[in-house]
Coordinates of N, CA, C and O in Angstrom, one line a residue:
M1 N 19.0 -183.0 50.7 CA 17.7 -182.7 50.6 C 17.5 -182.2 49.1 O 18.3 -181.8 48.1
S2 N 16.5 -183.3 48.1 CA 16.4 -183.6 47.0 C 15.3 -182.2 46.6 O 14.7 -181.6 47.4
D3 N 15.8 -181.7 45.1 CA 15.1 -180.5 45.0 C 13.6 -180.7 45.1 O 12.6 -179.8 45.1
R4 N 13.1 -181.8 45.1 CA 11.7 -182.1 44.8 C 10.9 -182.1 46.1 O 9.6 -182.4 46.6
T5 N 11.7 -182.1 47.3 CA 11.1 -182.3 48.8 C 10.4 -181.0 48.8 O 11.2 -179.5 48.8
A6 N 9.5 -180.6 49.6 CA 8.6 -179.7 49.9 C 9.7 -178.9 50.8 O 9.9 -179.4 51.9
M7 N 9.9 -177.5 50.2 CA 10.3 -176.7 51.4 C 9.7 -175.5 51.5 O 8.5 -175.5 50.8
P8 N 9.4 -174.8 53.1 CA 9.0 -173.7 53.1 C 8.9 -172.6 51.8 O 9.8 -172.6 51.1
A9 N 7.9 -171.9 51.3 CA 7.5 -171.1 50.6 C 8.3 -169.7 50.9 O 7.8 -169.6 52.4
R10 N 8.6 -168.9 49.8 CA 8.8 -167.7 50.3 C 7.4 -166.8 50.8 O 6.6 -167.0 50.2
A11 N 7.9 -165.5 51.2 CA 6.9 -164.8 51.2 C 5.8 -164.5 50.1 O 6.5 -164.3 48.8
G12 N 4.7 -164.5 50.0 CA 4.3 -165.0 48.7 C 3.7 -166.0 48.0 O 3.2 -165.5 46.9
E13 N 4.4 -167.0 47.9 CA 4.1 -167.7 47.3 C 2.8 -168.8 47.6 O 2.6 -168.8 48.6
I14 N 2.7 -169.6 46.6 CA 1.4 -170.2 46.8 C 1.5 -171.5 46.4 O 2.2 -171.9 45.4
Q15 N 1.7 -172.8 47.4 CA 1.7 -174.7 47.4 C 0.8 -174.9 47.2 O -0.1 -174.4 48.1
L16 N 0.7 -175.8 46.3 CA -0.5 -176.5 46.3 C -0.6 -177.8 47.2 O 0.6 -177.8 47.8
A17 N -1.6 -178.2 47.7 CA -2.1 -178.8 49.0 C -1.7 -180.3 48.6 O -1.3 -181.1 49.5
R18 N -1.4 -180.7 47.3 CA -0.9 -182.3 47.1 C 0.5 -182.3 45.9 O 0.6 -181.4 45.5
D19 N 0.9 -183.5 45.9 CA 2.0 -183.5 45.2 C 1.6 -184.3 43.3 O 0.8 -185.3 43.5
L20 N 1.9 -183.3 42.7 CA 1.2 -183.8 41.5 C 1.6 -184.9 40.7 O 0.9 -185.8 40.0
A21 N 2.4 -185.4 41.4 CA 3.7 -186.6 40.7 C 2.8 -187.6 40.8 O 3.1 -188.7 40.3
A22 N 2.1 -187.7 42.2 CA 1.6 -188.9 42.5 C -0.3 -189.0 41.8 O -0.7 -189.8 42.5
L23 N -0.5 -187.6 41.1 CA -1.6 -188.2 40.3 C -1.9 -189.1 39.5 O -0.8 -189.0 38.9
A24 N -3.1 -189.3 39.0 CA -3.1 -190.4 37.4 C -2.7 -189.1 36.1 O -3.2 -188.3 36.2
A25 N -1.9 -189.9 35.5 CA -1.6 -189.3 34.4 C -2.6 -188.7 33.4 O -3.3 -189.8 33.1
D26 N -2.6 -187.7 32.9 CA -3.8 -187.5 31.6 C -2.7 -188.0 30.5 O -4.1 -188.5 29.3
A27 N -1.9 -188.2 29.8 CA -1.3 -188.5 29.1 C 0.4 -189.2 29.0 O 0.8 -189.1 30.4
G28 N 0.9 -189.7 28.3 CA 2.0 -190.4 28.6 C 3.3 -189.8 28.0 O 3.0 -189.2 26.7
I29 N 4.7 -189.4 28.5 CA 5.3 -189.3 27.5 C 6.2 -190.1 27.9 O 6.7 -190.9 28.6
V30 N 7.1 -190.2 26.9 CA 8.7 -191.3 26.5 C 9.6 -190.5 26.3 O 9.5 -189.6 25.4
F31 N 10.3 -191.2 27.4 CA 11.8 -190.2 27.2 C 12.3 -190.7 25.9 O 12.3 -192.0 26.2
I32 N 13.2 -190.0 25.3 CA 14.1 -190.6 23.9 C 15.6 -190.9 24.2 O 15.8 -190.8 23.5
G33 N 15.9 -190.3 25.4 CA 17.2 -190.5 26.0 C 17.8 -189.6 27.0 O 16.7 -189.3 27.8
H34 N 18.5 -189.0 27.0 CA 18.9 -187.9 28.3 C 20.0 -186.9 27.7 O 20.7 -187.2 26.6
V35 N 20.3 -186.2 28.4 CA 21.3 -185.0 28.9 C 22.1 -185.3 29.6 O 22.1 -185.6 30.7
E36 N 23.7 -184.9 29.1 CA 24.9 -185.7 30.1 C 24.9 -184.0 30.2 O 25.9 -183.2 29.2
T37 N 25.4 -183.2 31.7 CA 25.8 -182.2 31.5 C 27.0 -182.6 33.2 O 27.3 -182.9 33.5
P38 N 27.8 -181.2 32.9 CA 29.0 -181.3 34.3 C 28.2 -181.2 35.6 O 29.0 -180.9 36.4
W39 N 26.6 -180.5 35.8 CA 26.0 -180.3 36.8 C 25.9 -181.5 37.4 O 24.7 -181.9 37.1
K40 N 26.0 -181.7 38.7 CA 25.2 -182.7 39.4 C 24.5 -182.3 40.6 O 23.5 -182.9 41.0
V41 N 24.6 -180.8 40.8 CA 23.5 -180.2 41.8 C 22.8 -179.2 41.6 O 23.4 -178.6 40.4
R42 N 21.4 -178.9 41.6 CA 20.5 -177.7 40.9 C 21.7 -176.5 41.1 O 21.4 -175.5 40.3
R43 N 22.4 -176.5 41.9 CA 22.7 -175.2 42.5 C 23.9 -174.8 41.4 O 24.4 -173.7 41.1
E44 N 24.1 -175.8 41.0 CA 25.6 -175.6 40.0 C 24.9 -175.3 38.3 O 25.8 -174.6 37.8
C45 N 23.9 -175.3 38.2 CA 23.5 -175.3 36.6 C 23.2 -174.0 36.7 O 23.0 -172.5 37.2
P46 N 23.4 -173.6 35.2 CA 23.3 -171.9 34.8 C 21.7 -171.4 35.0 O 20.7 -172.6 34.8
R47 N 21.6 -170.3 34.9 CA 20.0 -169.9 34.8 C 19.5 -169.9 33.9 O 17.9 -170.4 34.3
N48 N 20.1 -169.8 32.7 CA 19.6 -170.1 31.2 C 20.8 -170.9 30.6 O 21.9 -170.4 31.1
G49 N 20.6 -171.3 29.6 CA 21.3 -172.3 29.1 C 21.9 -171.5 28.0 O 23.4 -171.4 27.6
R50 N 21.5 -170.1 27.7 CA 22.6 -169.0 27.2 C 23.8 -168.3 27.8 O 24.9 -167.7 27.2
Q51 N 23.8 -168.5 29.2 CA 24.5 -168.4 30.2 C 25.8 -169.6 30.1 O 26.9 -169.3 30.9
S52 N 25.3 -170.5 29.3 CA 26.9 -171.6 29.6 C 27.5 -171.8 28.3 O 27.0 -171.5 27.3
R53 N 29.1 -171.7 28.2 CA 29.9 -172.4 27.1 C 30.0 -173.4 27.5 O 30.7 -174.3 26.3
E54 N 29.4 -174.3 28.2 CA 30.0 -175.6 28.9 C 29.5 -176.8 27.2 O 27.9 -176.4 26.8
I55 N 30.0 -177.7 26.9 CA 29.5 -178.4 25.9 C 29.0 -179.5 26.5 O 29.8 -180.2 27.4
C56 N 27.9 -180.2 26.2 CA 27.1 -181.2 27.0 C 26.8 -182.4 25.7 O 26.8 -181.9 24.9
R57 N 26.2 -183.7 26.1 CA 26.5 -184.5 25.3 C 24.7 -184.7 25.6 O 24.3 -185.4 26.1
V58 N 23.9 -185.0 24.1 CA 22.7 -185.6 24.0 C 22.9 -186.8 23.3 O 23.2 -187.2 22.5
V59 N 22.3 -187.9 24.4 CA 22.1 -189.2 24.4 C 20.9 -189.9 23.8 O 20.0 -189.6 24.7
L60 N 20.9 -190.6 22.7 CA 19.2 -191.0 22.1 C 19.5 -192.3 22.7 O 20.5 -193.1 22.3
K61 N 18.1 -192.8 22.8 CA 17.8 -194.7 23.0 C 18.2 -194.5 21.4 O 17.9 -194.3 20.7
P62 N 18.8 -196.1 21.5 CA 18.9 -196.7 20.2 C 17.7 -196.7 19.3 O 17.6 -196.6 18.0
D63 N 16.3 -196.5 19.7 CA 15.4 -197.1 18.8 C 15.4 -195.1 18.1 O 14.1 -195.3 17.0
Y64 N 15.7 -194.6 18.9 CA 15.5 -193.3 18.3 C 16.6 -192.5 17.5 O 16.6 -191.6 16.7
L65 N 18.0 -193.5 17.5 CA 18.5 -192.7 16.3 C 18.2 -192.2 15.0 O 18.9 -191.3 14.5
E66 N 17.6 -193.3 14.2 CA 17.6 -192.7 12.9 C 16.6 -191.5 13.1 O 16.6 -190.9 11.7
G67 N 15.9 -191.3 14.3 CA 15.1 -189.9 14.0 C 15.9 -188.3 13.9 O 15.4 -187.6 13.5
L68 N 17.7 -189.2 13.9 CA 18.4 -187.3 14.1 C 19.0 -187.4 12.5 O 19.7 -186.5 12.1
K69 N 17.9 -188.1 11.1 CA 18.5 -188.0 10.1 C 18.4 -186.5 9.6 O 17.0 -186.3 9.6
S70 N 19.1 -185.9 9.1 CA 19.3 -184.5 8.9 C 19.6 -183.4 10.0 O 19.5 -182.1 9.5
V71 N 19.9 -183.7 11.1 CA 19.8 -182.9 12.3 C 21.2 -182.4 11.5 O 21.2 -181.3 12.4
E72 N 22.3 -183.4 11.5 CA 23.6 -182.5 11.2 C 23.6 -181.3 10.1 O 24.4 -180.6 10.4
T73 N 22.3 -181.3 9.5 CA 22.3 -179.5 8.9 C 22.1 -179.0 9.5 O 21.7 -177.6 9.1
C74 N 21.2 -178.7 10.9 CA 20.7 -177.8 12.0 C 21.9 -177.2 12.7 O 22.6 -178.0 13.0
S75 N 22.0 -176.1 12.5 CA 23.3 -175.6 13.4 C 22.5 -175.2 14.9 O 23.3 -174.9 16.0
H76 N 21.2 -175.1 14.8 CA 20.6 -175.1 16.3 C 19.6 -175.8 16.4 O 18.4 -176.1 15.5
L77 N 19.3 -176.4 17.7 CA 18.0 -177.2 17.9 C 17.2 -176.4 19.0 O 17.7 -176.1 20.2
I78 N 15.7 -177.2 19.1 CA 15.1 -176.6 20.5 C 15.4 -178.1 21.0 O 14.6 -179.0 20.8
L79 N 15.5 -178.0 22.5 CA 15.4 -179.2 23.5 C 14.1 -179.1 24.4 O 14.3 -177.9 25.0
L80 N 13.9 -180.3 24.4 CA 12.6 -180.2 25.6 C 13.2 -181.4 26.8 O 13.1 -182.6 26.0
Y81 N 13.2 -181.1 27.5 CA 13.0 -182.0 28.7 C 12.9 -181.8 30.0 O 12.1 -180.9 30.2
W82 N 12.9 -183.2 30.9 CA 11.8 -183.2 31.7 C 13.2 -182.9 33.2 O 13.9 -183.7 33.6
M83 N 12.7 -181.7 33.8 CA 13.5 -181.6 35.2 C 12.8 -182.4 36.4 O 12.1 -182.3 36.8
H84 N 13.6 -183.5 36.4 CA 13.2 -184.5 37.5 C 13.4 -184.5 38.6 O 13.0 -185.1 39.4
E85 N 14.0 -183.6 38.9 CA 14.2 -183.3 40.4 C 13.2 -181.9 40.7 O 13.7 -181.7 42.2
A86 N 13.0 -181.3 40.1 CA 12.1 -180.1 40.3 C 11.0 -180.3 41.1 O 10.4 -181.2 41.0
R87 N 10.5 -179.7 42.0 CA 9.3 -179.3 42.7 C 8.3 -179.3 41.8 O 8.4 -178.4 40.9
R88 N 7.0 -179.7 42.0 CA 6.2 -179.7 41.5 C 4.8 -179.0 41.9 O 3.7 -179.1 41.8
D89 N 4.9 -178.4 43.3 CA 4.0 -177.8 44.3 C 3.8 -176.3 44.3 O 2.8 -176.1 44.8
L90 N 4.5 -175.3 43.6 CA 4.2 -174.2 43.6 C 3.5 -173.5 42.1 O 4.1 -173.8 41.0
V91 N 2.5 -172.6 42.6 CA 1.6 -172.6 41.1 C 2.1 -170.6 41.4 O 1.8 -170.0 40.6
V92 N 2.5 -170.1 42.4 CA 3.2 -168.8 42.5 C 4.5 -168.7 43.2 O 4.8 -169.2 44.1
Q93 N 5.4 -167.9 42.4 CA 6.7 -168.3 43.3 C 7.3 -166.8 43.5 O 6.8 -165.7 42.6
A94 N 8.5 -166.5 44.2 CA 9.1 -165.5 44.5 C 10.1 -165.6 44.1 O 11.1 -166.0 45.1
P95 N 10.2 -165.6 43.0 CA 12.0 -165.3 42.7 C 13.2 -164.4 43.3 O 12.5 -163.4 43.3
S96 N 14.1 -165.2 43.5 CA 15.3 -164.6 44.3 C 15.5 -162.8 43.2 O 16.1 -162.4 43.9
F97 N 15.5 -163.1 42.6 CA 15.7 -161.8 41.2 C 14.6 -161.0 41.0 O 15.1 -160.3 40.4
A98 N 13.5 -161.3 41.3 CA 12.4 -160.8 41.2 C 12.0 -159.5 42.2 O 11.9 -160.5 43.5
S99 N 11.6 -158.7 42.3 CA 10.7 -157.7 43.5 C 9.5 -158.4 43.8 O 9.2 -157.7 44.6
R100 N 8.9 -158.9 42.9 CA 7.5 -159.6 43.6 C 6.8 -161.1 43.1 O 8.3 -161.3 42.3
T101 N 6.1 -161.5 43.4 CA 5.9 -163.0 42.8 C 5.2 -163.1 41.7 O 4.6 -162.1 41.1
H102 N 5.0 -164.3 41.0 CA 4.5 -164.5 39.7 C 4.1 -165.8 39.7 O 4.7 -166.6 40.3
G103 N 3.4 -165.8 38.9 CA 2.7 -167.4 38.4 C 3.6 -168.2 37.7 O 4.4 -167.8 37.2
C104 N 3.7 -169.5 37.7 CA 4.4 -170.4 37.8 C 4.9 -170.4 35.9 O 5.6 -170.4 35.1
F105 N 3.6 -170.1 35.5 CA 3.4 -169.8 33.7 C 3.8 -168.5 33.4 O 3.7 -168.8 32.0
A106 N 4.4 -167.8 34.3 CA 5.2 -166.2 33.6 C 6.4 -166.3 33.7 O 7.1 -165.6 33.8
L107 N 7.2 -167.5 34.2 CA 8.2 -168.1 34.4 C 8.9 -169.0 33.9 O 8.3 -170.0 33.3
R108 N 10.4 -169.4 33.9 CA 11.0 -170.1 33.0 C 11.7 -170.9 34.2 O 12.0 -171.8 34.0
S109 N 11.2 -170.9 35.3 CA 11.5 -171.6 36.5 C 10.8 -173.2 36.3 O 10.0 -173.5 35.6
P110 N 12.1 -174.2 36.7 CA 11.6 -175.6 36.4 C 10.4 -176.0 37.3 O 9.7 -177.1 37.6
V111 N 10.5 -175.2 38.4 CA 8.9 -175.5 39.7 C 7.7 -174.8 38.7 O 7.5 -174.2 38.9
R112 N 7.1 -175.9 38.7 CA 5.7 -176.0 38.1 C 5.1 -177.5 37.7 O 5.5 -178.2 38.0
P113 N 3.9 -177.4 37.4 CA 3.1 -178.7 37.7 C 3.6 -180.0 36.7 O 4.0 -180.9 37.1
N114 N 3.9 -179.7 35.5 CA 4.6 -180.5 34.8 C 6.3 -179.7 34.3 O 6.5 -179.1 33.4
P115 N 7.2 -180.0 34.9 CA 8.7 -179.8 35.1 C 9.1 -179.8 33.4 O 10.6 -180.4 33.5
V116 N 8.6 -179.4 32.3 CA 8.9 -179.4 31.0 C 10.3 -178.0 31.1 O 9.4 -177.2 30.9
S117 N 11.2 -178.3 30.2 CA 12.2 -177.3 30.0 C 12.2 -177.1 28.8 O 12.6 -178.3 28.0
L118 N 12.9 -176.1 28.1 CA 13.4 -176.0 26.7 C 14.3 -175.0 26.8 O 14.7 -174.5 27.3
S119 N 15.3 -175.2 25.7 CA 16.8 -174.6 25.4 C 16.8 -175.0 24.3 O 16.7 -175.9 23.7
V120 N 17.0 -173.4 23.7 CA 17.6 -173.2 22.1 C 19.2 -173.7 22.4 O 20.1 -173.3 22.8
V121 N 19.7 -174.8 21.5 CA 21.3 -175.0 21.9 C 21.6 -174.9 20.6 O 21.3 -175.2 19.7
E122 N 23.1 -174.9 20.4 CA 23.9 -174.7 19.3 C 24.3 -176.3 19.3 O 24.9 -177.0 20.0
R123 N 24.2 -177.0 18.2 CA 24.7 -178.3 17.9 C 26.0 -178.6 17.2 O 26.0 -177.7 16.2
L124 N 26.6 -178.8 17.9 CA 28.3 -179.0 17.3 C 28.5 -180.5 16.4 O 27.8 -180.5 15.7
D125 N 29.0 -181.2 17.3 CA 29.5 -182.5 16.4 C 28.4 -183.4 16.6 O 27.9 -183.7 17.9
M126 N 28.1 -184.5 15.6 CA 27.2 -185.8 15.9 C 28.0 -186.5 16.3 O 29.3 -186.6 16.1
T127 N 27.7 -187.4 17.1 CA 28.1 -188.7 17.8 C 27.2 -189.9 17.6 O 26.2 -189.9 16.9
G128 N 28.3 -191.0 17.8 CA 27.1 -192.3 17.3 C 25.8 -192.4 18.3 O 25.0 -193.5 17.8
D129 N 26.0 -192.0 19.2 CA 24.5 -192.1 19.7 C 24.1 -190.6 20.1 O 23.1 -190.8 20.7
G130 N 24.3 -189.9 19.2 CA 23.4 -188.3 19.4 C 24.5 -187.4 19.1 O 24.8 -187.1 18.1
F131 N 24.4 -186.1 19.8 CA 25.3 -184.9 19.4 C 25.7 -184.2 20.7 O 25.1 -184.5 21.7
L132 N 26.7 -183.3 20.1 CA 26.9 -182.6 21.9 C 26.5 -181.2 21.1 O 26.3 -180.7 20.1
A133 N 26.2 -180.5 22.3 CA 25.6 -179.5 21.9 C 26.2 -178.5 23.4 O 26.3 -178.7 23.8
R134 N 25.9 -176.8 22.6 CA 26.0 -176.0 23.9 C 24.8 -175.3 24.1 O 24.0 -174.5 22.9
G135 N 24.5 -174.8 25.3 CA 23.5 -174.1 25.6 C 22.2 -174.4 26.8 O 21.2 -173.9 26.6
L136 N 23.0 -175.7 27.3 CA 22.0 -176.3 27.9 C 22.1 -175.5 29.5 O 23.0 -175.0 30.1
D137 N 21.0 -176.0 30.6 CA 20.9 -175.7 31.8 C 20.7 -176.7 33.0 O 19.6 -176.6 34.0
C138 N 20.5 -177.8 32.2 CA 20.2 -178.9 33.1 C 21.1 -179.9 34.0 O 22.0 -179.8 33.8
L139 N 20.8 -180.8 34.9 CA 21.2 -181.2 35.7 C 21.8 -182.4 34.4 O 21.2 -183.1 33.8
D140 N 22.9 -183.8 35.1 CA 23.5 -184.6 34.6 C 22.5 -185.7 34.6 O 21.7 -185.7 35.6
G141 N 22.0 -185.8 33.7 CA 21.0 -187.3 33.5 C 19.7 -187.1 33.3 O 18.8 -188.0 33.2
T142 N 19.2 -185.6 32.9 CA 18.4 -184.9 32.7 C 17.5 -185.9 31.6 O 18.2 -186.1 30.4
P143 N 16.4 -186.6 31.3 CA 15.5 -187.3 30.6 C 15.2 -186.0 29.6 O 14.6 -184.9 29.7
L144 N 15.4 -187.0 28.6 CA 14.9 -185.8 27.2 C 13.7 -186.2 26.6 O 13.4 -187.3 26.3
V145 N 13.1 -185.3 26.3 CA 11.8 -185.5 26.0 C 11.5 -185.3 24.5 O 10.9 -185.9 23.8
D146 N 11.8 -184.2 23.8 CA 12.2 -184.1 22.3 C 12.8 -183.3 21.8 O 14.0 -182.1 22.6
I147 N 13.3 -183.5 20.3 CA 14.2 -182.5 19.5 C 13.6 -181.8 18.7 O 13.1 -182.3 17.8
K148 N 13.5 -180.5 18.7 CA 13.3 -179.9 17.3 C 14.1 -179.1 16.3 O 15.5 -178.2 17.4
P149 N 14.0 -178.7 14.6 CA 15.0 -177.7 14.6 C 14.6 -176.1 15.0 O 13.2 -176.1 15.0
Y150 N 15.7 -175.5 15.3 CA 15.3 -174.4 15.5 C 15.5 -173.7 14.6 O 16.2 -173.4 13.6
F151 N 14.1 -172.6 13.8 CA 13.9 -171.7 12.7 C 13.7 -170.6 13.1 O 12.9 -169.8 13.2
A152 N 15.1 -169.9 12.7 CA 15.0 -168.4 13.3 C 13.7 -167.5 12.5 O 13.2 -166.8 13.1
T153 N 13.3 -167.9 11.2 CA 12.2 -167.1 10.6 C 11.2 -167.4 11.4 O 10.0 -166.9 11.3
T154 N 11.1 -168.6 12.0 CA 9.4 -168.6 12.8 C 9.8 -168.8 14.4 O 8.7 -168.3 15.0
D155 N 11.1 -168.8 14.8 CA 11.0 -169.0 16.2 C 11.5 -168.0 16.8 O 11.4 -167.6 18.0
S156 N 11.8 -167.2 16.4 CA 12.8 -165.7 16.8 C 11.3 -164.7 16.5 O 10.9 -164.4 15.3
I157 N 11.0 -164.0 17.7 CA 10.1 -163.0 17.4 C 10.9 -161.8 18.2 O 10.6 -161.3 19.7
P158 N 11.6 -161.1 17.1 CA 12.2 -159.8 18.1 C 11.8 -158.6 19.2 O 12.0 -158.3 20.2
G159 N 10.4 -158.9 18.6 CA 9.5 -157.5 19.5 C 8.8 -158.2 20.8 O 8.2 -157.4 21.5
A160 N 9.1 -159.4 21.0 CA 8.4 -160.2 22.1 C 8.7 -159.6 23.3 O 9.9 -159.2 23.6
E161 N 7.5 -159.5 24.2 CA 7.9 -158.8 25.7 C 7.3 -159.6 26.9 O 6.6 -160.3 26.3
V162 N 8.1 -159.7 28.0 CA 7.8 -160.1 29.3 C 7.5 -158.9 30.3 O 8.5 -158.4 30.8
G163 N 6.3 -157.8 30.1 CA 6.1 -157.1 30.7 C 6.6 -157.1 32.3 O 7.2 -155.8 32.4
W164 N 6.5 -158.2 33.2 CA 7.1 -157.8 34.4 C 8.4 -157.7 34.3 O 9.2 -157.2 36.0
D165 N 9.0 -157.8 33.7 CA 10.7 -158.0 33.5 C 11.4 -156.5 33.5 O 12.2 -156.3 33.4
K166 N 10.5 -155.4 33.1 CA 10.9 -154.6 32.7 C 10.7 -153.8 33.9 O 11.1 -152.4 33.8
A167 N 9.9 -154.0 34.5 CA 9.4 -153.5 36.1 C 11.0 -153.5 37.0 O 11.8 -153.8 36.9

């Protein structure tokens, strides 16, 4: 069964009445490449990239390779990718790790109206068609949306809180 197949909602979950993937798009996204990982099905994926030591391959389409200029100087990068097999129909979810439900925008779950995910990765070696990275949590073949440098001075907020996670 595909991860996008509508499944019965858990207690407290709210499911949308329509498939958002079938709606007319408000904007267009061009995939700049894909990610090669060892995970073939969702249940194999780590819950978040920080839990993984696996080395993954980030492959760019030839038209975008010049955009990697100076990436070799970055120790860490932010990768945005499209969780192409994720459901898009739950706006309130009951995560298995939480004692209560939460809105999809209060979770890092790939199940959301637009299944865009992000990981901060450690960039390892550059390759002819991209680079190797550690810190991903997505399926093999996941479409790549964007790459951004991680600036510790800008992107890290040590005192940031997710209040429900402390409950």
